[in-house]
JSON list of C-alpha atoms in Angstrom, two decimals:
[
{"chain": "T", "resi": 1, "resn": "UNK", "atom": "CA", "xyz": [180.13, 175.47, 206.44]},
{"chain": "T", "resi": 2, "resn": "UNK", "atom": "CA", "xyz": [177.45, 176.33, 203.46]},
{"chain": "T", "resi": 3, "resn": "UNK", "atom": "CA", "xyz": [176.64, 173.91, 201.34]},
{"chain": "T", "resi": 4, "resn": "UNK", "atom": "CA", "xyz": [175.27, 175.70, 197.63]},
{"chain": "T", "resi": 5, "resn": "UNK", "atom": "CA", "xyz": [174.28, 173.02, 195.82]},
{"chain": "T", "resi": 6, "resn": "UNK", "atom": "CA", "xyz": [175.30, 173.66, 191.91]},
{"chain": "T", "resi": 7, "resn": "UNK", "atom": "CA", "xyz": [175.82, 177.17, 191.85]},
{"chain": "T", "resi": 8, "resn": "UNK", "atom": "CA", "xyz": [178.49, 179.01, 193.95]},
{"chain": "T", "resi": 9, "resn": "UNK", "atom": "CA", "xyz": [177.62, 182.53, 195.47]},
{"chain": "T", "resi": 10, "resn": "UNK", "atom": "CA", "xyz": [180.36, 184.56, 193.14]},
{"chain": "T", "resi": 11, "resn": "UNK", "atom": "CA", "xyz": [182.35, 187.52, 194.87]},
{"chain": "T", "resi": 12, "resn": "UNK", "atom": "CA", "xyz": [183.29, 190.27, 191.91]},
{"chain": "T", "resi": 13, "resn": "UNK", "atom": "CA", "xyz": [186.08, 192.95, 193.08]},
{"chain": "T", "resi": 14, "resn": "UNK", "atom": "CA", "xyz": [188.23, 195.20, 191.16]},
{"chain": "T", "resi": 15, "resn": "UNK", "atom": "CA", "xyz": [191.97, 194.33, 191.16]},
{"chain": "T", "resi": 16, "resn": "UNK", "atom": "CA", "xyz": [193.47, 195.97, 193.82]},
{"chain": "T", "resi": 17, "resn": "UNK", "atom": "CA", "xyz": [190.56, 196.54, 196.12]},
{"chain": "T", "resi": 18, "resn": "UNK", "atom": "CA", "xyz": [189.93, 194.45, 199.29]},
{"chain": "T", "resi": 19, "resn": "UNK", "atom": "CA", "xyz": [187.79, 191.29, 198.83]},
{"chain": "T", "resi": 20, "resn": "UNK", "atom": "CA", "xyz": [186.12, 189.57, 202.04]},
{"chain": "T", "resi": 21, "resn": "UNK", "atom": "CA", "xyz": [184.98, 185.92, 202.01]},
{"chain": "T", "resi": 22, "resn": "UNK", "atom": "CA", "xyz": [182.38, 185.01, 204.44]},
{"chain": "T", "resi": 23, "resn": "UNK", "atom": "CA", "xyz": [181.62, 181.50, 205.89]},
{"chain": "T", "resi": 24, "resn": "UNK", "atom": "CA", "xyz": [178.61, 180.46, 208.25]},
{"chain": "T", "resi": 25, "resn": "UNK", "atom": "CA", "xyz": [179.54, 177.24, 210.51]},
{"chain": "T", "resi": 26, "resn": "UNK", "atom": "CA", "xyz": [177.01, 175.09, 211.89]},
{"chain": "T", "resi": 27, "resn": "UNK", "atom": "CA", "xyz": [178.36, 173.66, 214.59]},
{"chain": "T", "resi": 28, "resn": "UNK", "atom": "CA", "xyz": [179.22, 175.87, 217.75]},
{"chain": "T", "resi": 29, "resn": "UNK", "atom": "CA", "xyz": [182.04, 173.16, 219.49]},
{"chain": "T", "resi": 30, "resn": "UNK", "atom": "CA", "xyz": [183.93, 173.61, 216.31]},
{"chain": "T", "resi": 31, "resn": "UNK", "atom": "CA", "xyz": [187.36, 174.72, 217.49]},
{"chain": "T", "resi": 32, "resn": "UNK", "atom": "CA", "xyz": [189.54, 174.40, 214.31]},
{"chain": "T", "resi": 33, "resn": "UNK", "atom": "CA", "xyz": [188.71, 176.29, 210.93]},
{"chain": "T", "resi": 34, "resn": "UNK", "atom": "CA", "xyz": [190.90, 176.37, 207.90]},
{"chain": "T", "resi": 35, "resn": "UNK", "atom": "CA", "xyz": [190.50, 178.43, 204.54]},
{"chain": "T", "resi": 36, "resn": "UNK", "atom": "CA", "xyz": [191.34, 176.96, 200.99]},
{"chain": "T", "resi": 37, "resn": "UNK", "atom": "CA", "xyz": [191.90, 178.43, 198.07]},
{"chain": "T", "resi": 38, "resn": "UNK", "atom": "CA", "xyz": [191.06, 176.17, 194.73]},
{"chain": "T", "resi": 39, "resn": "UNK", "atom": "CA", "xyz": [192.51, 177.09, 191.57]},
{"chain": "T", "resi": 40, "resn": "UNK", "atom": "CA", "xyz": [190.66, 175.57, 188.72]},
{"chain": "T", "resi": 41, "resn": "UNK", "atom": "CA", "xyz": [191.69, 171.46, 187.84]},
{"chain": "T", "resi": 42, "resn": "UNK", "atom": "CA", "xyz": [193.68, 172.25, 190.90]},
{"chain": "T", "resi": 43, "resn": "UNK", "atom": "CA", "xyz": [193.67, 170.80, 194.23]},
{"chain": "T", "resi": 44, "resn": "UNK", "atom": "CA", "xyz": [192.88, 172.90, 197.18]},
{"chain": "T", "resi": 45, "resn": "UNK", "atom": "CA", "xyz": [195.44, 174.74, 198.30]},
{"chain": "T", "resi": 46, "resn": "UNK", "atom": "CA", "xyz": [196.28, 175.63, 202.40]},
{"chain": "T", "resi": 47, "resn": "UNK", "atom": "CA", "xyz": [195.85, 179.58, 203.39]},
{"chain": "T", "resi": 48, "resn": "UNK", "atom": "CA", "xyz": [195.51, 180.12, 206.64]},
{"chain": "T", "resi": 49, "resn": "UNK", "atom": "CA", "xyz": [194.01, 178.65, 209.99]},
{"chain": "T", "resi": 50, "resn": "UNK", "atom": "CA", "xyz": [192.14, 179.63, 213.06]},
{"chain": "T", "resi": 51, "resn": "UNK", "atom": "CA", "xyz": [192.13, 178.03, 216.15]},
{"chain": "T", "resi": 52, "resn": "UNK", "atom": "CA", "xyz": [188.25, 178.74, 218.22]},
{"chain": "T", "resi": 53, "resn": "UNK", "atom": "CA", "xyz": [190.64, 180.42, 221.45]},
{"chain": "T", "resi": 54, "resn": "UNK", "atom": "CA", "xyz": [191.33, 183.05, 218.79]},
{"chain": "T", "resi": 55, "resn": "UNK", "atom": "CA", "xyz": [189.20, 186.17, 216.91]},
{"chain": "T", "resi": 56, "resn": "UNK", "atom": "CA", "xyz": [192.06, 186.77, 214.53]},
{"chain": "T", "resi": 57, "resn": "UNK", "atom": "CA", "xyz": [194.63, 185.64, 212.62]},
{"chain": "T", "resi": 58, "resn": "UNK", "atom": "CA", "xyz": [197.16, 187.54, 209.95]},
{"chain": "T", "resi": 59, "resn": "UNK", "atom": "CA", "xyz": [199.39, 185.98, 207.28]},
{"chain": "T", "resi": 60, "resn": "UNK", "atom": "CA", "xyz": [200.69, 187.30, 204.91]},
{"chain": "T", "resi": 61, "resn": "UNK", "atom": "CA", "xyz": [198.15, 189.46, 202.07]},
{"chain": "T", "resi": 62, "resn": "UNK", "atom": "CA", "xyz": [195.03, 187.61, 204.02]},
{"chain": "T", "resi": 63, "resn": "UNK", "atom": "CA", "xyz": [193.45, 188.13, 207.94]},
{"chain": "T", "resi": 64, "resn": "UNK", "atom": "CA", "xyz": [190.86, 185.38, 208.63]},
{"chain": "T", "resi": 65, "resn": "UNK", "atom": "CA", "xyz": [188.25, 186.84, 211.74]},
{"chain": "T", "resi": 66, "resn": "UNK", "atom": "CA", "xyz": [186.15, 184.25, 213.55]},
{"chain": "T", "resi": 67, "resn": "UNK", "atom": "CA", "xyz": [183.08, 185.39, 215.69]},
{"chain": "T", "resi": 68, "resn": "UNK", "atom": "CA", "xyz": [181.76, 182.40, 217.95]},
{"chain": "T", "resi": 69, "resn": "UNK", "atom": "CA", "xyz": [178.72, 184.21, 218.74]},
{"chain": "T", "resi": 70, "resn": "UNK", "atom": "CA", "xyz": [177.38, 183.97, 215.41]},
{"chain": "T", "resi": 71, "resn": "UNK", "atom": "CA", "xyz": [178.99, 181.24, 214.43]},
{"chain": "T", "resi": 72, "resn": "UNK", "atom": "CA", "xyz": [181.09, 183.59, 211.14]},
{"chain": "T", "resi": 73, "resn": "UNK", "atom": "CA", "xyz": [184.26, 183.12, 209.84]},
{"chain": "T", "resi": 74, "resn": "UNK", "atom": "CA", "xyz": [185.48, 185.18, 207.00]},
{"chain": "T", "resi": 75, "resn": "UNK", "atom": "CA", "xyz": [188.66, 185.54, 204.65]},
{"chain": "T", "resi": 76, "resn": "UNK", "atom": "CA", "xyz": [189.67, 189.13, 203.91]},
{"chain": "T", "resi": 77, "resn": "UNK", "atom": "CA", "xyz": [192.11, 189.78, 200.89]},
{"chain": "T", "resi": 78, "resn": "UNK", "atom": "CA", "xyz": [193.98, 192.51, 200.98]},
{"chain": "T", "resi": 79, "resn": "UNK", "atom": "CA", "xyz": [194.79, 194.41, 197.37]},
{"chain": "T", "resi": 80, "resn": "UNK", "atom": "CA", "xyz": [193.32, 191.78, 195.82]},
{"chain": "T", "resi": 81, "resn": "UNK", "atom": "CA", "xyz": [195.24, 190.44, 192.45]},
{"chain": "T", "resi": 82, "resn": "UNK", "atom": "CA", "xyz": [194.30, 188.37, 189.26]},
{"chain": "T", "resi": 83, "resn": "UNK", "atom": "CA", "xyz": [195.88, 185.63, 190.43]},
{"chain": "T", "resi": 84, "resn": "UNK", "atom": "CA", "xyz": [193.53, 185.46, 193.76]},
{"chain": "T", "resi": 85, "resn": "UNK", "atom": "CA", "xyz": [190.66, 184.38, 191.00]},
{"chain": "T", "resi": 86, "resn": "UNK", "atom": "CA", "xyz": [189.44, 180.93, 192.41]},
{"chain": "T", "resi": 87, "resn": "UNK", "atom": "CA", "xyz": [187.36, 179.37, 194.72]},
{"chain": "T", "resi": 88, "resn": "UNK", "atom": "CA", "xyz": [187.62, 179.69, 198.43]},
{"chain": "T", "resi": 89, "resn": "UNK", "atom": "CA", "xyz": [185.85, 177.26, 201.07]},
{"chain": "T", "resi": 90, "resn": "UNK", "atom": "CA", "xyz": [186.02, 176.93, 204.55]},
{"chain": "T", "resi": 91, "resn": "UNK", "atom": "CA", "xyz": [186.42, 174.00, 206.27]},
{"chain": "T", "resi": 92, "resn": "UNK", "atom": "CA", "xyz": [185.84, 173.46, 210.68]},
{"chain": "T", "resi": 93, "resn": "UNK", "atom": "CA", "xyz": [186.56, 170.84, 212.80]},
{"chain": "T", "resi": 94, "resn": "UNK", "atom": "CA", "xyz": [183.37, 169.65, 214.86]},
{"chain": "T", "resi": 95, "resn": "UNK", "atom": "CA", "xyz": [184.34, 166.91, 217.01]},
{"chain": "T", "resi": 96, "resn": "UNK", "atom": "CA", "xyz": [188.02, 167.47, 218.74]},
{"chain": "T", "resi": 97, "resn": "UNK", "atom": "CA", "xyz": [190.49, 165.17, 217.11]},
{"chain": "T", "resi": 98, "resn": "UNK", "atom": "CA", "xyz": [188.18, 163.88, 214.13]},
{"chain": "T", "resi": 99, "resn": "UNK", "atom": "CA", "xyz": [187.47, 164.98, 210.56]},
{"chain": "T", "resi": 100, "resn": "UNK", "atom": "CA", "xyz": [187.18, 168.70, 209.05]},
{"chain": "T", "resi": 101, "resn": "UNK", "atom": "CA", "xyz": [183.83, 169.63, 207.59]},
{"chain": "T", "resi": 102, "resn": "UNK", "atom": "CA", "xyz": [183.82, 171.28, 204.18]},
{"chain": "T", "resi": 103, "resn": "UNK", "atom": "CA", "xyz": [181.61, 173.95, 202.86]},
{"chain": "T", "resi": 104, "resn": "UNK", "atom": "CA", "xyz": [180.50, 174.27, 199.37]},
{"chain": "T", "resi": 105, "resn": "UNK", "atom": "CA", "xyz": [183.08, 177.58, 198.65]},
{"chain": "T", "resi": 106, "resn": "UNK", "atom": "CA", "xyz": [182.67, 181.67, 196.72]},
{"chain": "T", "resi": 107, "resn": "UNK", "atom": "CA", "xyz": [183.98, 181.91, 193.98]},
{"chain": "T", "resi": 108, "resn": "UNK", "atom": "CA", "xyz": [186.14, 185.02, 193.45]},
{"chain": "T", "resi": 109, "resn": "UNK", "atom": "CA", "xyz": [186.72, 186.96, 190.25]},
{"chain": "T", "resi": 110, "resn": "UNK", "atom": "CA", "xyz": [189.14, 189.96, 189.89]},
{"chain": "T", "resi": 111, "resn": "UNK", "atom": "CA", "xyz": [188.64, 192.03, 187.44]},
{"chain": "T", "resi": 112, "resn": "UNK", "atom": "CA", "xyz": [191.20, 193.84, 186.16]},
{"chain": "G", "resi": 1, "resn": "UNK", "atom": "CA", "xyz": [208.74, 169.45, 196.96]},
{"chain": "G", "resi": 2, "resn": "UNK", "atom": "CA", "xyz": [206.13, 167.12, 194.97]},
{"chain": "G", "resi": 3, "resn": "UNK", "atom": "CA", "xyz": [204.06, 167.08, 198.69]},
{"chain": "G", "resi": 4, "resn": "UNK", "atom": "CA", "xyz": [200.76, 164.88, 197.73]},
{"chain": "G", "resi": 5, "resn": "UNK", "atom": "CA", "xyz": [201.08, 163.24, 194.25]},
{"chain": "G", "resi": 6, "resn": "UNK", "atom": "CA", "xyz": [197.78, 161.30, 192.57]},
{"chain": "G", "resi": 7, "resn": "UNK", "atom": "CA", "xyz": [197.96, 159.49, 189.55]},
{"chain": "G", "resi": 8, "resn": "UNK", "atom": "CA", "xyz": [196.70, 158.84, 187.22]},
{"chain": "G", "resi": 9, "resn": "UNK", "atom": "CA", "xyz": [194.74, 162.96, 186.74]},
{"chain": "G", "resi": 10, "resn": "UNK", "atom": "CA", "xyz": [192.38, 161.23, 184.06]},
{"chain": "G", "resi": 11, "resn": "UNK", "atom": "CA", "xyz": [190.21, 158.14, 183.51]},
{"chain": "G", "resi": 12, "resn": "UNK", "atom": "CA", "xyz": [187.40, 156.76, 181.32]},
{"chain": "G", "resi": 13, "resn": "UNK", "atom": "CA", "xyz": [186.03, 153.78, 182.69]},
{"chain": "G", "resi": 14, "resn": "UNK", "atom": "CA", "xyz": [182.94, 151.95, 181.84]},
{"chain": "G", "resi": 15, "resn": "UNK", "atom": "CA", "xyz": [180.33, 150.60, 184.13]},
{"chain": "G", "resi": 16, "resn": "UNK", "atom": "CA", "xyz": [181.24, 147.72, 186.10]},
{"chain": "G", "resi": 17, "resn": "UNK", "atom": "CA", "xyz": [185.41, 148.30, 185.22]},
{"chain": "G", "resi": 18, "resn": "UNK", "atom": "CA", "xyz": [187.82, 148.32, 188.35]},
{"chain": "G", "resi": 19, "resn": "UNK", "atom": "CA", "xyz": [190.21, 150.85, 188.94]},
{"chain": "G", "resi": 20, "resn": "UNK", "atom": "CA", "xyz": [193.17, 151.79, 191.44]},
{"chain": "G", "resi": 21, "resn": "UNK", "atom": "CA", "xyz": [193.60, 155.31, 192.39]},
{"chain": "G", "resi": 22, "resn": "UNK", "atom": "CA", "xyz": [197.20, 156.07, 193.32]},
{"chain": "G", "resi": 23, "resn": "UNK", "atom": "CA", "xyz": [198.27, 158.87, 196.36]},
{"chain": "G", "resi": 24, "resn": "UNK", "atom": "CA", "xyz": [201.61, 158.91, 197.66]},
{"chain": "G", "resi": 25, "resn": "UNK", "atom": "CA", "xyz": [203.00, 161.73, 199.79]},
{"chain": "G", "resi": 26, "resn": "UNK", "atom": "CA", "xyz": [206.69, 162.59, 200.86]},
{"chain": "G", "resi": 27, "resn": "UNK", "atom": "CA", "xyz": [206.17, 164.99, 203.93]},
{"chain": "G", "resi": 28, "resn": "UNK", "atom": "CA", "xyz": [206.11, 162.30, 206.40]},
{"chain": "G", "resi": 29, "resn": "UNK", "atom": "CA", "xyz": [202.69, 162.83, 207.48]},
{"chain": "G", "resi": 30, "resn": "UNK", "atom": "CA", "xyz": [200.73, 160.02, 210.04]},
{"chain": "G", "resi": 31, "resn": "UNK", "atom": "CA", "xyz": [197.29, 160.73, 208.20]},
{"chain": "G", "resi": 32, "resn": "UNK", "atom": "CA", "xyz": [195.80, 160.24, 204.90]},
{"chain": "G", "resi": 33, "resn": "UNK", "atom": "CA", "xyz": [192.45, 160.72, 203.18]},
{"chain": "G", "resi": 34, "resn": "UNK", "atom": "CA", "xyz": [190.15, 160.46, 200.30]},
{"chain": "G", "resi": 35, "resn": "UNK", "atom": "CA", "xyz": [188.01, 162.67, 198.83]},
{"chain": "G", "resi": 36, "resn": "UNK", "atom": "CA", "xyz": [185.36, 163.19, 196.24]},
{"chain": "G", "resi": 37, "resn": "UNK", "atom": "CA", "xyz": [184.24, 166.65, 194.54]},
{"chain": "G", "resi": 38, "resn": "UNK", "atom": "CA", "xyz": [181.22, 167.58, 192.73]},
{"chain": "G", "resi": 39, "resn": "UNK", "atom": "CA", "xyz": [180.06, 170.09, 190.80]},
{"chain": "G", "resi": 40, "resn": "UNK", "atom": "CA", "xyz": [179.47, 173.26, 193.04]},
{"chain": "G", "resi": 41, "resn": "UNK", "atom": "CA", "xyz": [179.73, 170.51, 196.30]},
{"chain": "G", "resi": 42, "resn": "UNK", "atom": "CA", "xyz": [181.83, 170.81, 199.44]},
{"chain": "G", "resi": 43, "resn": "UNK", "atom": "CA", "xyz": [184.51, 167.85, 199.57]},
{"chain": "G", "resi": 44, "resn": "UNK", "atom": "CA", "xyz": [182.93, 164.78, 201.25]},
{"chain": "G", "resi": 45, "resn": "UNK", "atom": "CA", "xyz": [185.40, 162.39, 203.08]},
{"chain": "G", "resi": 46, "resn": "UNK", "atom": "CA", "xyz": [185.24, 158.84, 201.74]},
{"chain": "G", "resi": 47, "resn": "UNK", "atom": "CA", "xyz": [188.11, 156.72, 203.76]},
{"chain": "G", "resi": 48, "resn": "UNK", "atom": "CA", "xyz": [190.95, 157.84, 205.90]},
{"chain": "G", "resi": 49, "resn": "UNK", "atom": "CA", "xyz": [193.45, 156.42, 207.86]},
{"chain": "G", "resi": 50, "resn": "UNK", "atom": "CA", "xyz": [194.86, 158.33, 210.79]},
{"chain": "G", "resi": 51, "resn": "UNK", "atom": "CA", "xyz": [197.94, 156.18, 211.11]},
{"chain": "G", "resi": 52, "resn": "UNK", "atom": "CA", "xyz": [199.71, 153.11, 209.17]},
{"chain": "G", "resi": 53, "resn": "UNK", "atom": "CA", "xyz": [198.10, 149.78, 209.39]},
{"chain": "G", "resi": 54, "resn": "UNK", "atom": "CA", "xyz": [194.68, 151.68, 210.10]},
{"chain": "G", "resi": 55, "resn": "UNK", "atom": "CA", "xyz": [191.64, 152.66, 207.90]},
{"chain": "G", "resi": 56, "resn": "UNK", "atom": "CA", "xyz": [188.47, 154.28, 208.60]},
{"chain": "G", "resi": 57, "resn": "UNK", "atom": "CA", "xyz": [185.16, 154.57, 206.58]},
{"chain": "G", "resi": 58, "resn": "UNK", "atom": "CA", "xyz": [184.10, 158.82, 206.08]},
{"chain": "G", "resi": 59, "resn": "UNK", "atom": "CA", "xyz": [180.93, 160.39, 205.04]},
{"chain": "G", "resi": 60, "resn": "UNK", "atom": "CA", "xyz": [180.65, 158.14, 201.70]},
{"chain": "G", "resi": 61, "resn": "UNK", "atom": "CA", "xyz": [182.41, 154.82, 201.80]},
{"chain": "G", "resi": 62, "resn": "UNK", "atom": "CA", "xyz": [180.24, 152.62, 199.97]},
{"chain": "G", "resi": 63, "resn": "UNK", "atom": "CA", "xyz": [181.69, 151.39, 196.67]},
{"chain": "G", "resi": 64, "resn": "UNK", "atom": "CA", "xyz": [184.97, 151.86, 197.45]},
{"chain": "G", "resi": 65, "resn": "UNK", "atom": "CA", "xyz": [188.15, 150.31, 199.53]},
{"chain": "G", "resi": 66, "resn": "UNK", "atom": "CA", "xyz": [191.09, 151.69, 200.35]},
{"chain": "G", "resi": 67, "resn": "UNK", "atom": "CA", "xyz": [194.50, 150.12, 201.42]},
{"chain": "G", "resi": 68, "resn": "UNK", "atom": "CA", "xyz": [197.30, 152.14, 203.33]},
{"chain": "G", "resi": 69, "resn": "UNK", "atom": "CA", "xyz": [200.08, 150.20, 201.27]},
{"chain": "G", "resi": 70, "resn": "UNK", "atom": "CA", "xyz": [203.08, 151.96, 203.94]},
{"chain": "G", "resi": 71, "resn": "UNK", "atom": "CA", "xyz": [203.49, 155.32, 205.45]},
{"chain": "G", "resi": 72, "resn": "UNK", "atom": "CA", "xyz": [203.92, 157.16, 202.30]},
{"chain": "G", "resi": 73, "resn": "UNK", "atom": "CA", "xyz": [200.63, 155.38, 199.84]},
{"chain": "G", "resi": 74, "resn": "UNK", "atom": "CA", "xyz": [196.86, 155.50, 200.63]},
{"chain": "G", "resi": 75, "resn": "UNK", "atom": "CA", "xyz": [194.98, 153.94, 197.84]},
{"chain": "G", "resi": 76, "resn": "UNK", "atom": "CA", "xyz": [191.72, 153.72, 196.64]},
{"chain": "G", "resi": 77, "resn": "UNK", "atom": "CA", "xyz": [189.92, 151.38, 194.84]},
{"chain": "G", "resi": 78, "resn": "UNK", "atom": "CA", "xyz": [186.66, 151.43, 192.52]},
{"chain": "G", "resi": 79, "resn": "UNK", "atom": "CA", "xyz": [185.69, 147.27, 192.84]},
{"chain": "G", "resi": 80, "resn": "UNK", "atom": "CA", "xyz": [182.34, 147.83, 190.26]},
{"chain": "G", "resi": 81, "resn": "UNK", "atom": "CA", "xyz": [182.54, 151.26, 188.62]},
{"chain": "G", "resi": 82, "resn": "UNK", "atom": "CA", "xyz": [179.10, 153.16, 188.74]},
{"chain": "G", "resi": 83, "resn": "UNK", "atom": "CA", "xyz": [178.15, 156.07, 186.71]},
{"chain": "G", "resi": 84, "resn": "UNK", "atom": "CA", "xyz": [177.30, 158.08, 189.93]},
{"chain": "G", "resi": 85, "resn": "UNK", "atom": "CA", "xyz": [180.81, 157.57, 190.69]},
{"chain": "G", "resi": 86, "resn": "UNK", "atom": "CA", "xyz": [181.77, 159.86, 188.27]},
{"chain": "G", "resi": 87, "resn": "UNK", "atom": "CA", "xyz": [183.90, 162.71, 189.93]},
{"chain": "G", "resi": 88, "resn": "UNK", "atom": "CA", "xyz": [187.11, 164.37, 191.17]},
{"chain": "G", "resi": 89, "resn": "UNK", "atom": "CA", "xyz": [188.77, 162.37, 193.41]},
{"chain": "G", "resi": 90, "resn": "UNK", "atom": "CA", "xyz": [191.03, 164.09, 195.69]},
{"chain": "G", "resi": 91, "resn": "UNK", "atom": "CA", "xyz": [194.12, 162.49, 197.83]},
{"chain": "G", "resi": 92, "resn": "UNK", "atom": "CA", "xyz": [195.30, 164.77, 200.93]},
{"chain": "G", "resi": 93, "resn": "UNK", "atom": "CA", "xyz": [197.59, 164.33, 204.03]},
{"chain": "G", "resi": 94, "resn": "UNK", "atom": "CA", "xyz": [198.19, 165.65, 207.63]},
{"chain": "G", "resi": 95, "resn": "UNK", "atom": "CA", "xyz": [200.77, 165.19, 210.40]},
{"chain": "G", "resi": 96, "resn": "UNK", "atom": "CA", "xyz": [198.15, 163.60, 212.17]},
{"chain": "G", "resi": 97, "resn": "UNK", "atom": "CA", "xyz": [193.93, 163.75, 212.59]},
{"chain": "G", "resi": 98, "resn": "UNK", "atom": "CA", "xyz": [192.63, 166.66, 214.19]},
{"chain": "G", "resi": 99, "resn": "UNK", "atom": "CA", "xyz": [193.34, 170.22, 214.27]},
{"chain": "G", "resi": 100, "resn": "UNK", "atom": "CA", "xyz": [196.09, 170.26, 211.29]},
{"chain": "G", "resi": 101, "resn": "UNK", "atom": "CA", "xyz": [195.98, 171.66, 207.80]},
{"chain": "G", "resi": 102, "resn": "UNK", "atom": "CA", "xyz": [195.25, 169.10, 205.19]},
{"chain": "G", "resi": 103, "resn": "UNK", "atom": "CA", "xyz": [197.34, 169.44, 202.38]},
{"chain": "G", "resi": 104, "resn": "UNK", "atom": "CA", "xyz": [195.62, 167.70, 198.62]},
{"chain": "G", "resi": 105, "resn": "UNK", "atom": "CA", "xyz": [197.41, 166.48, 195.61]},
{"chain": "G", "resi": 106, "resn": "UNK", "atom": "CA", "xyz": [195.95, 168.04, 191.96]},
{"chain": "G", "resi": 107, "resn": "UNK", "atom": "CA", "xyz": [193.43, 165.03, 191.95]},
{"chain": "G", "resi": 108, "resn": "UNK", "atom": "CA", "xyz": [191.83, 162.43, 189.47]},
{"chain": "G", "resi": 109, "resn": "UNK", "atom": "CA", "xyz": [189.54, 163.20, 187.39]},
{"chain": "G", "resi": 110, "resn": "UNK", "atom": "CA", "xyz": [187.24, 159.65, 186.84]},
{"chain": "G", "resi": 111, "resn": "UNK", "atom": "CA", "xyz": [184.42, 159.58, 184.30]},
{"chain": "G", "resi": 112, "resn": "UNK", "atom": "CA", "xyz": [182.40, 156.23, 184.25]},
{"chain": "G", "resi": 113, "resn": "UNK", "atom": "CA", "xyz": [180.42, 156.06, 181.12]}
]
């Protein structure tokens, strides 16, 4: 994943439009990736997961796409809500069976 | 459905103070971790343990010690409190290491003056 440093890259949308997230990953044996969703003086909070034998993956309101040739994963939003205000980060698994690496999250702002 | 629970969420400490971070979690999960969070910064792992009865040092594991009290407690502990300690300290759990979704408690939010 990115790491940013201080400032976060800031996504604005208008409520109800569709919002996409993007995440570059650095390692190409990464076969797990996860998206978070971090509500302020929260903790972050599970969306949806991608394993690397997969492009795609729907849930409910969100689609997460993974492209292993350029090493992209990204989070779209559908109708995108106030409540969807937060940072997201994505997170990948580089070594089978170890530790997920983070990365340093877009920040998301509806406005309404 | 409390899932990961840290306590306490806030705490002054001065330099050189101890202090006991507190994470239990009732989903039955194998694995448990530690994290820290700053400003604008990715999570960085500082202990785990995969299992009960086993810990593991992460990305940033000096300073700290950790102690897997049971199946349901990880805890972490500040031996010599350091300003550059100051940060959000975040408790999460999975069924096991690997390719699982880690699910984090609200965190702790530790200022050392």
């Amino acid at each position: 994943g990115e790491s940013v440093g201080l400032h976060l890259p800031t996504l604005s949308v208008q409520e109800g439009d569709n919002s996409i997230i993007n995440c570059a990953y650095s390692n190409s044996a990464s076969d797990y990736f996860i998206w978070y969703k971090q509500e302020s003086g929260k903790g972050p909070q599970f969306i949806i997961d991608i394993r690397s034998n997969m492009d795609k993956r729907q849930g409910q309101r969100v689609t997460v796409l993974l492209n292993k040739t350029v090493k992209h994963l990204s989070l779209q939003i559908a109708a995108t809500q106030p409540g969807d205000s937060a940072v997201y980060f994505c997170a990948e698994n580089p070594n089978a069976g170890n530790m997920l690496t983070f990365g340093g999250g877009t920040r998301l702002m509806v406005k309404p | 459905n409390a899932g990961v629970t840290q306590t306490p969420k806030f705490q002054v400490l001065k330099t050189g103070q101890s202090m006991t971070l507190q994470c239990a979690q009732d989903m039955n999960h194998n694995s448990m971790y530690w994290y820290r969070q700053d400003p604008g910064m990715g999570l960085r792992l500082i202990y785990y343990s995969a299992s009960e009865g086993t810990t593991d040092k992460g990305e940033v594991p000096n300073g700290y010690n950790v102690s897997r009290l049971n199946k349901r407690e990880f805890s972490l502990r500040l031996e010599s409190a350091a300003p550059s300690q100051t940060s959000v300290y975040f408790c999460a759990s999975s069924s096991r290491v690997g390719n699982q979704p880690q699910h984090f408690g609200d965190g702790t939010r530790l200022s050392i003056l």
